[in-house]
PDB file of C-alpha atoms in Angstrom:
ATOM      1  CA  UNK A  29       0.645   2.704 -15.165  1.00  0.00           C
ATOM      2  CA  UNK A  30      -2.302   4.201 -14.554  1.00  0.00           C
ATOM      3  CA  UNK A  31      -3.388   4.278 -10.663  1.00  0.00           C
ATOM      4  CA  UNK A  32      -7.640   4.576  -9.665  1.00  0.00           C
ATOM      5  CA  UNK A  33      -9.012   7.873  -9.301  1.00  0.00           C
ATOM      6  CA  UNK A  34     -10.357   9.074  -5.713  1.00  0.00           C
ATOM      7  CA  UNK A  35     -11.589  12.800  -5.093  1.00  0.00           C
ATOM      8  CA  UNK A  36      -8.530  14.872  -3.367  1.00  0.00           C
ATOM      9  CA  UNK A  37     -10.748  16.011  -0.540  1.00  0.00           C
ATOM     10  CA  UNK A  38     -14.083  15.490   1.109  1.00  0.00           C
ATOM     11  CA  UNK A  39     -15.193  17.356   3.828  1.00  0.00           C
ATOM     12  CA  UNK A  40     -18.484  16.826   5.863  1.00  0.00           C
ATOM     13  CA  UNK A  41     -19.402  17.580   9.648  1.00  0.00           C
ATOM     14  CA  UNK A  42     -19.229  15.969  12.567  1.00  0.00           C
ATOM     15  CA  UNK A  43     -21.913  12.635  13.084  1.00  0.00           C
ATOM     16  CA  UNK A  44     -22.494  12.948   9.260  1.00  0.00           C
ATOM     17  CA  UNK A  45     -21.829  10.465   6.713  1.00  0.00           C
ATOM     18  CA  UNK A  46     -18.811  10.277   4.300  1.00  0.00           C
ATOM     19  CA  UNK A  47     -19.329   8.167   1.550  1.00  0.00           C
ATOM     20  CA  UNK A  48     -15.581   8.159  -0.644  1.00  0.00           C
ATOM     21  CA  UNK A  49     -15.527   6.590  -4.104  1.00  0.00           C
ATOM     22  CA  UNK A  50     -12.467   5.087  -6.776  1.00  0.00           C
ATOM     23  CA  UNK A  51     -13.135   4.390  -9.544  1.00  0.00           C
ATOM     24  CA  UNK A  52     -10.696   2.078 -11.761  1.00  0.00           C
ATOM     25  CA  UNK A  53     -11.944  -0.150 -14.960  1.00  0.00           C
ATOM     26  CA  UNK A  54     -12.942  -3.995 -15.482  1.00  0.00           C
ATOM     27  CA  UNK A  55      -9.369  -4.947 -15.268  1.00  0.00           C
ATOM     28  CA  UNK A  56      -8.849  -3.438 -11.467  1.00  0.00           C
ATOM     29  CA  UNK A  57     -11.605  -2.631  -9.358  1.00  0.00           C
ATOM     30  CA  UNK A  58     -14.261  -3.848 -11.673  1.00  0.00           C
ATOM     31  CA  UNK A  59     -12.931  -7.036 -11.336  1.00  0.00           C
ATOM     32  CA  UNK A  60     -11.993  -7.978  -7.987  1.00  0.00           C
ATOM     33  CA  UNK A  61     -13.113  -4.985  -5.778  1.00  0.00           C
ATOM     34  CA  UNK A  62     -10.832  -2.510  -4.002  1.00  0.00           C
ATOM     35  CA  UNK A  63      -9.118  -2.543  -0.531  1.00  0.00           C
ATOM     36  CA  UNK A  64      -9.424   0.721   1.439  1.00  0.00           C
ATOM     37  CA  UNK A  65      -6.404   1.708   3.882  1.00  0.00           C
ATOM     38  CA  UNK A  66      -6.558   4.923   6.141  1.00  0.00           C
ATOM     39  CA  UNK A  67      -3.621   6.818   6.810  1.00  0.00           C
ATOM     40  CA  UNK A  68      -2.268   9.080   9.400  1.00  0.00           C
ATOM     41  CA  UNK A  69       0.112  12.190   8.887  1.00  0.00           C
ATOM     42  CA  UNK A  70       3.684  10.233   9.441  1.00  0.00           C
ATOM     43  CA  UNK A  71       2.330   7.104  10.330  1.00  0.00           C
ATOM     44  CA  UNK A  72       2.214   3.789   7.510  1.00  0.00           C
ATOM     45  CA  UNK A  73      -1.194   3.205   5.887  1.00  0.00           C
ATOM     46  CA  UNK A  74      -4.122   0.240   7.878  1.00  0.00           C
ATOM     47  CA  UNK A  75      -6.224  -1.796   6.194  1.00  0.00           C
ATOM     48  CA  UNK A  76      -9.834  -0.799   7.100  1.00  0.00           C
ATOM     49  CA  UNK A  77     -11.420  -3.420   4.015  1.00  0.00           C
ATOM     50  CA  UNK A  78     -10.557  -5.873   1.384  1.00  0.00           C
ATOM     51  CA  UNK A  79     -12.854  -7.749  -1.227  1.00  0.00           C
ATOM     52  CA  UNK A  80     -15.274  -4.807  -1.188  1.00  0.00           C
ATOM     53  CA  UNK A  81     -16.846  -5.072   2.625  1.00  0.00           C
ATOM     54  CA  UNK A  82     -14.682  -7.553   4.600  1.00  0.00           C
ATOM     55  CA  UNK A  83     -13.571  -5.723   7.307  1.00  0.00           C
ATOM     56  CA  UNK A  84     -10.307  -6.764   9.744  1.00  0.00           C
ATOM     57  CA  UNK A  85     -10.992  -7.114  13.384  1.00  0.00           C
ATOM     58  CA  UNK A  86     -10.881  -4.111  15.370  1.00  0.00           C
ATOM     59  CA  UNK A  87     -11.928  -2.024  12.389  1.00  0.00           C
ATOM     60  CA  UNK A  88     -15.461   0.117  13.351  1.00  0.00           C
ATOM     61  CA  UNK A  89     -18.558  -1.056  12.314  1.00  0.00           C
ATOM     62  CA  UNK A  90     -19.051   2.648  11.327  1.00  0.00           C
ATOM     63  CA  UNK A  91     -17.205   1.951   7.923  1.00  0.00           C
ATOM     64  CA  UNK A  92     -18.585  -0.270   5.093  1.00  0.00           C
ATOM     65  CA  UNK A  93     -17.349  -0.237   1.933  1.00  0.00           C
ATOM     66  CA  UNK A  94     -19.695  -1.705  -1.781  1.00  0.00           C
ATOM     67  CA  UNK A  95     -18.928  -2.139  -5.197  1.00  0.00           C
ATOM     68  CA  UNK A  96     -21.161  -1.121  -8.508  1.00  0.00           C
ATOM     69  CA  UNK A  97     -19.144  -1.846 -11.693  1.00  0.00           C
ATOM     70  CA  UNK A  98     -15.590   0.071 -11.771  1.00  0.00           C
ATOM     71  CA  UNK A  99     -15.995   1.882  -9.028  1.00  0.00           C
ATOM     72  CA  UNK A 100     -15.628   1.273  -5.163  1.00  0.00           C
ATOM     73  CA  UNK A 101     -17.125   3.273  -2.391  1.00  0.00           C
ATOM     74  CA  UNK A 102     -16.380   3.601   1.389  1.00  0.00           C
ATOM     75  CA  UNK A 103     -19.088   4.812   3.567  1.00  0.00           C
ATOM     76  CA  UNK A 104     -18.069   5.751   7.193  1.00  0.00           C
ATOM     77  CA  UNK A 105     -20.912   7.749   9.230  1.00  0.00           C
ATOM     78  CA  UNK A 106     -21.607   9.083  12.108  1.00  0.00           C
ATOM     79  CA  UNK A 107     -17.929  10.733  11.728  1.00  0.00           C
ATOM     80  CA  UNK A 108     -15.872  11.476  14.451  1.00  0.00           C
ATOM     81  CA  UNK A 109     -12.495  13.651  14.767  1.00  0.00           C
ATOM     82  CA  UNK A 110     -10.516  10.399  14.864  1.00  0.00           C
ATOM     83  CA  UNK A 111     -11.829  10.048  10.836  1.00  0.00           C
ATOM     84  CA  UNK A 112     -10.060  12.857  10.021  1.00  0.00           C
ATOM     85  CA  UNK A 113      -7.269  11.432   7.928  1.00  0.00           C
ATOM     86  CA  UNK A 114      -6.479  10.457   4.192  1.00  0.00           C
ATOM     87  CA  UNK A 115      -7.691   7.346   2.411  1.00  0.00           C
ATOM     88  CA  UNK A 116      -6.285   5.388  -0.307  1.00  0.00           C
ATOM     89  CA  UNK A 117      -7.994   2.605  -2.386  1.00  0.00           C
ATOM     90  CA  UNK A 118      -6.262   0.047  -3.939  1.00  0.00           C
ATOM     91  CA  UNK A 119      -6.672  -3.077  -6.454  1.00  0.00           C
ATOM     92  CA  UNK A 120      -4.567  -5.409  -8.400  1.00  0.00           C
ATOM     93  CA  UNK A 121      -4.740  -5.036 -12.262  1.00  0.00           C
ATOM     94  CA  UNK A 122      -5.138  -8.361 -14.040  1.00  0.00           C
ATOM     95  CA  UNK A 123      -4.219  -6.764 -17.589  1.00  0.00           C
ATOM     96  CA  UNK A 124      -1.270  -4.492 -16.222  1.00  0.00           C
ATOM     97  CA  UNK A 125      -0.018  -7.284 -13.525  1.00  0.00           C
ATOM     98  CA  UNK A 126       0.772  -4.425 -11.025  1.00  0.00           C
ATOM     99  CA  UNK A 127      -1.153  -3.129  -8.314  1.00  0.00           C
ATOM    100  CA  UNK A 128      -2.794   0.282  -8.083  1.00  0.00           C
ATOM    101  CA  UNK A 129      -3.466   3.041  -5.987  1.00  0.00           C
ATOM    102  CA  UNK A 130      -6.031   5.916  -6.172  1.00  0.00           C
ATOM    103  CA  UNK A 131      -4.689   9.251  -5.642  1.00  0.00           C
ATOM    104  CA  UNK A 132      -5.983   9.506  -1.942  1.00  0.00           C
ATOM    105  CA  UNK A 133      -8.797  11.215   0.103  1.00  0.00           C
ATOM    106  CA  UNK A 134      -8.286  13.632   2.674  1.00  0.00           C
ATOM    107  CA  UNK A 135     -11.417  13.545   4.550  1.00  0.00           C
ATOM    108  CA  UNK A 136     -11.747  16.424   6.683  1.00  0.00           C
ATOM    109  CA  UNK A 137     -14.446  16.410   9.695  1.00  0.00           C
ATOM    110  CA  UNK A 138     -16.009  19.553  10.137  1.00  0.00           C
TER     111      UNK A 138
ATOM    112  CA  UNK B  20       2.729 -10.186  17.330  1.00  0.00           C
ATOM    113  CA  UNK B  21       2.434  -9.952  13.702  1.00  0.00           C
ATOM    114  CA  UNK B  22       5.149  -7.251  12.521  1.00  0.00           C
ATOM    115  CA  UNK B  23       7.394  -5.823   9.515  1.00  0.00           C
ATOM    116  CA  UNK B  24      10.425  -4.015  10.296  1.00  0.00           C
ATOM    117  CA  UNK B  25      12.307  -1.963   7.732  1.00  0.00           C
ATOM    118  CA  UNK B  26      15.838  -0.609   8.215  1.00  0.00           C
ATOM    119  CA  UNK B  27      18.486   0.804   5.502  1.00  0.00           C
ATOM    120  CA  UNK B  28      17.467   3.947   4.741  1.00  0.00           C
ATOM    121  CA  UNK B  29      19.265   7.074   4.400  1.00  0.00           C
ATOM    122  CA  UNK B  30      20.749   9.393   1.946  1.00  0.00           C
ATOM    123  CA  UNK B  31      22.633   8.736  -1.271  1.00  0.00           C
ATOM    124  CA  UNK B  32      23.481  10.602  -4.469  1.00  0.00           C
ATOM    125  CA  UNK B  33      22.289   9.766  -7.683  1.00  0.00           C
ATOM    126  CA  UNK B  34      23.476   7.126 -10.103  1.00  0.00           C
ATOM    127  CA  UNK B  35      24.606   5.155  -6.424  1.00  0.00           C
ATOM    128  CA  UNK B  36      22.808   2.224  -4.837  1.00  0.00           C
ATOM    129  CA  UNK B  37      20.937   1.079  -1.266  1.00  0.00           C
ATOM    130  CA  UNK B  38      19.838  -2.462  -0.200  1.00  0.00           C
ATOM    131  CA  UNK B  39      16.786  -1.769   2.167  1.00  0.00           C
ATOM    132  CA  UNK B  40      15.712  -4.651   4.582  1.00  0.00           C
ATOM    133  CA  UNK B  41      12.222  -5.893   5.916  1.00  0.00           C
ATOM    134  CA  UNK B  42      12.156  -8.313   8.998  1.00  0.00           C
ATOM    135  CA  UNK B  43       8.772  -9.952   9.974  1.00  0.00           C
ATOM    136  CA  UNK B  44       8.275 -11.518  12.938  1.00  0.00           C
ATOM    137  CA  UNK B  45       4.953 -13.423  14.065  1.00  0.00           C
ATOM    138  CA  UNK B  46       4.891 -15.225  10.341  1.00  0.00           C
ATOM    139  CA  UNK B  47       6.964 -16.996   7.804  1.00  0.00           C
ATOM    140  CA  UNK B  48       7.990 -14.480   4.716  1.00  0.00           C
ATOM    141  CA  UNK B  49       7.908 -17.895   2.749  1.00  0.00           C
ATOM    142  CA  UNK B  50       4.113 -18.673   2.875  1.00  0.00           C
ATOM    143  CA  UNK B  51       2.742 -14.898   1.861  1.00  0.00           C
ATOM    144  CA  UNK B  52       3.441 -12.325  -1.209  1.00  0.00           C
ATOM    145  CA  UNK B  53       5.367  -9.913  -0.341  1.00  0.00           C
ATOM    146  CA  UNK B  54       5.284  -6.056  -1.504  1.00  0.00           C
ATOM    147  CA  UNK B  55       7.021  -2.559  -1.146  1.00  0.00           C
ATOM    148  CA  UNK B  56       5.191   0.574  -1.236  1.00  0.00           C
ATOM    149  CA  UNK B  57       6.448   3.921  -1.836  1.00  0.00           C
ATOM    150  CA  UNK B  58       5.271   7.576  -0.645  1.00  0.00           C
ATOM    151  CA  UNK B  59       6.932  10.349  -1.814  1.00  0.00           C
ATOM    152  CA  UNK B  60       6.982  13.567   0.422  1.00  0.00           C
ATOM    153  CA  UNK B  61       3.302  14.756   0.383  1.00  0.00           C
ATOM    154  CA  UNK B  62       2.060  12.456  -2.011  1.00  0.00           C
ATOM    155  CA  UNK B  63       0.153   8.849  -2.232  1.00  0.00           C
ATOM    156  CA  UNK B  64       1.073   5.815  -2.092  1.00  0.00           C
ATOM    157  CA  UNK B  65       3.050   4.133  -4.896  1.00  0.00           C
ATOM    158  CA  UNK B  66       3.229   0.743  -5.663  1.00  0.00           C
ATOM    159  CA  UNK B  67       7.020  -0.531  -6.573  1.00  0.00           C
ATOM    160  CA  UNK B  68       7.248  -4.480  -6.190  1.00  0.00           C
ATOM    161  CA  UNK B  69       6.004  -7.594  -5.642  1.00  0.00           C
ATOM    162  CA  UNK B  70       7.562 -10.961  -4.698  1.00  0.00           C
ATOM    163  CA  UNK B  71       5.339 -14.115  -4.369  1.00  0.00           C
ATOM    164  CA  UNK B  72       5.551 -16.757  -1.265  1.00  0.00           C
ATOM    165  CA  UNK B  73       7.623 -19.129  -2.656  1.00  0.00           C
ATOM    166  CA  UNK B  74       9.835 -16.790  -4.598  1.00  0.00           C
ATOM    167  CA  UNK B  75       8.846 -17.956  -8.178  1.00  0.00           C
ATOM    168  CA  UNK B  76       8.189 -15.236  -9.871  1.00  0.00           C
ATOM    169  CA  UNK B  77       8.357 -11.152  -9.294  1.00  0.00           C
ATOM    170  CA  UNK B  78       6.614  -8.186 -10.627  1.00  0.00           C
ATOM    171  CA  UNK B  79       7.612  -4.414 -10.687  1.00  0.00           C
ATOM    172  CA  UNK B  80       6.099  -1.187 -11.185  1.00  0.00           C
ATOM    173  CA  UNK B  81       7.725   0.111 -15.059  1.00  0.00           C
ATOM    174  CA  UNK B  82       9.524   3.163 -12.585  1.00  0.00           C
ATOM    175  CA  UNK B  83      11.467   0.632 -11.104  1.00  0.00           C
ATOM    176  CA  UNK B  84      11.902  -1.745 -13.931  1.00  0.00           C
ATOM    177  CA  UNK B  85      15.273  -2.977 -14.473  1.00  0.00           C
ATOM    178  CA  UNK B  86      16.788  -0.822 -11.578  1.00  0.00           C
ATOM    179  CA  UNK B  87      15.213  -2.530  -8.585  1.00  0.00           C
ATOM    180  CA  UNK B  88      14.621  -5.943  -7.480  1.00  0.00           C
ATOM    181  CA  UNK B  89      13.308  -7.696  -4.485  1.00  0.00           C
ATOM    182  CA  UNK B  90      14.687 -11.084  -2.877  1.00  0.00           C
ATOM    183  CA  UNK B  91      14.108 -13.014   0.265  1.00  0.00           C
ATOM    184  CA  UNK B  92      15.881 -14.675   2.482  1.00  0.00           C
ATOM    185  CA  UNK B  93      14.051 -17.137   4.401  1.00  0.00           C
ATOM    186  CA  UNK B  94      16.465 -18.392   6.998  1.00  0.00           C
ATOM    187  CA  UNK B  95      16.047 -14.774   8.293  1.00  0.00           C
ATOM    188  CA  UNK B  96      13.015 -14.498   7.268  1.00  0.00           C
ATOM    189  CA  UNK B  97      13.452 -10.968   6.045  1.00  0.00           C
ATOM    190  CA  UNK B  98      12.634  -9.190   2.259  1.00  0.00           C
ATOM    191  CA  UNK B  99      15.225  -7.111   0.553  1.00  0.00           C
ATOM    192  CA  UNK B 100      14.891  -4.321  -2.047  1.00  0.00           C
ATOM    193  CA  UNK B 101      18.178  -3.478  -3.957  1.00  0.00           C
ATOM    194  CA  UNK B 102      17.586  -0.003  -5.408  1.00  0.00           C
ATOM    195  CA  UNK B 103      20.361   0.471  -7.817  1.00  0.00           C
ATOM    196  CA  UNK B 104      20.595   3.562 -10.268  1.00  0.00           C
ATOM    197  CA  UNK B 105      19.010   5.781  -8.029  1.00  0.00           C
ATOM    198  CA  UNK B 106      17.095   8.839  -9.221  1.00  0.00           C
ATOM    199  CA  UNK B 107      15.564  12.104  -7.351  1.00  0.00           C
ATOM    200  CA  UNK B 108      12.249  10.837  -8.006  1.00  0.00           C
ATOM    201  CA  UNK B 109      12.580   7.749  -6.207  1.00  0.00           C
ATOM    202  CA  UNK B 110      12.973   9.926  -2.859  1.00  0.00           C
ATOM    203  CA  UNK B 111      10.185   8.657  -0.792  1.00  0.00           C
ATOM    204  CA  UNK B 112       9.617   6.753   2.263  1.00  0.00           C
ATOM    205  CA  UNK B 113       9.578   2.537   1.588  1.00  0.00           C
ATOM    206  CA  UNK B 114       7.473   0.250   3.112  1.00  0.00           C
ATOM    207  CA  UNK B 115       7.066  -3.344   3.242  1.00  0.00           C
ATOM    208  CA  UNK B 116       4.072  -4.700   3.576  1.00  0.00           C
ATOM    209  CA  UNK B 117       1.954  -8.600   3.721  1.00  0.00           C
ATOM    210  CA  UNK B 118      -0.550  -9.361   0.830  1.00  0.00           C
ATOM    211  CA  UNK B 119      -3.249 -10.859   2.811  1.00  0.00           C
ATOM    212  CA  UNK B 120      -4.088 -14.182   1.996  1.00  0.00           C
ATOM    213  CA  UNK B 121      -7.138 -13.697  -0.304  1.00  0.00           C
ATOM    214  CA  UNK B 122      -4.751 -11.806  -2.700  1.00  0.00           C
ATOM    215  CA  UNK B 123      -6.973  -8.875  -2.351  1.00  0.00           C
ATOM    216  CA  UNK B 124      -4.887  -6.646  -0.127  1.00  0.00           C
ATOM    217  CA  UNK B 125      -1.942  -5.504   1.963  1.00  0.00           C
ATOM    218  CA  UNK B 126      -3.307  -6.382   5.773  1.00  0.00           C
ATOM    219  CA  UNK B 127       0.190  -5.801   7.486  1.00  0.00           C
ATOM    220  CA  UNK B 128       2.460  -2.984   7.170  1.00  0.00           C
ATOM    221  CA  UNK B 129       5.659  -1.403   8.341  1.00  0.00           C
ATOM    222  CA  UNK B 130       6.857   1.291  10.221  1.00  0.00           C
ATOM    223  CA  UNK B 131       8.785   2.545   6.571  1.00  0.00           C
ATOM    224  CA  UNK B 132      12.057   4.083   6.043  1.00  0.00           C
ATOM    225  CA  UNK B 133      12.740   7.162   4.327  1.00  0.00           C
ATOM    226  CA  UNK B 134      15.481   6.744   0.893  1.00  0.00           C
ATOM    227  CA  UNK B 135      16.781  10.688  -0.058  1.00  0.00           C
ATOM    228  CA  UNK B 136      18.379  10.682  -2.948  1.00  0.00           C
ATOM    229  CA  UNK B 137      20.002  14.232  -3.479  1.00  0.00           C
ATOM    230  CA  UNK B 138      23.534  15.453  -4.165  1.00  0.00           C
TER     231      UNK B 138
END
């Protein structure tokens, strides 16, 4: 089953602006949009977005994530060490009937 | 407080078997979809099974097909993965975790419990 492809590793400075993408097909991402979770070295993943750029409560006003065809993006600025951590997208696949992951980003802050 | 618990982890050799457990607290297993999520050392997330609200139907990743399956048990409100036929590759650490309600994500997630499978 294939899973959504995400760049291993982005790396930008500190108060700059990430912007991470996944990209999946019409049957995944294109269809209903991608969730993005952030996780910690040894801690479970959180849930920082869902249907593209709903974002839970508590989550920082700093991320927003969009949509354009097949492929999902997550744009955090103004980055701060606490960013510094991996990120996973992930979609359910109509055609496949099994949710996928993208490989992960580790997004390191200068 | 909204929470997922899992427990039953541990080491076993291949070809055996290990029943991991998930107990929420703060909801009722019986009105969300339920999944477990997989991460092997060092590497992403995996998913591995799903199990809808009112327990009508199941899916599974095609790693897991035909060795694994998920059940609930709502008087304890806790989700169950029977992992039978255990193989190296399915070393990883297992979470549970809530499909939020707009089917468009996992919002709530456990703590996880490492599986080892190794002679």
């Amino acid at each position: 089953q294939a899973g959504l492809t995400q760049p291993p590793s982005v790396s930008k400075g500190l108060r700059q602006t990430a912007t991470l993408t996944c990209t999946g097909n019409s049957n995944n991402v294109g269809n209903q949009g991608a969730a993005w979770l952030q996780q910690y070295q040894g801690h479970p993943p959180k849930l920082l977005s869902y249907r593209n750029n709903n974002r839970p409560s508590g989550i920082s006003e700093r991320l927003s994530a969009s949509r354009s065809g097949n492929t999902a993006s997550l744009t955090i600025t103004g980055l701060q060490p606490e960013d510094e951590a991996d990120y996973y997208c992930s979609a359910w696949d109509s055609s496949l009937s099994v949710w996928v992951f993208g490989g992960g980003t580790k997004l390191t802050v200068l | 407080q909204v929470q997922l618990v899992e427990s039953g982890g541990g080491v076993v050799q291949p070809g055996r078997s290990l029943r991991l457990s998930c107990a929420a607290s703060g909801f009722t297993l019986s009105s969300c979809n339920m999944h477990w999520v997989r991460q092997a050392p060092g590497k992403g997330l995996e998913w591995v099974a799903l199990i809808f609200y009112d327990g009508s139907d199941e899916y599974y990743a095609d790693s897991v097909e035909g060795r694994f399956t998920t059940s609930r048990d709502s008087s304890k409100n806790t989700l169950y993965l029977q992992m039978n036929s255990l193989r190296a590759e399915d070393t990883a650490v297992y979470y549970c975790a809530r499909e939020y309600g707009d089917g468009s994500a996992f919002d709530i997630w456990g703590q996880g419990t490492m599986v080892t499978v190794s002679s």
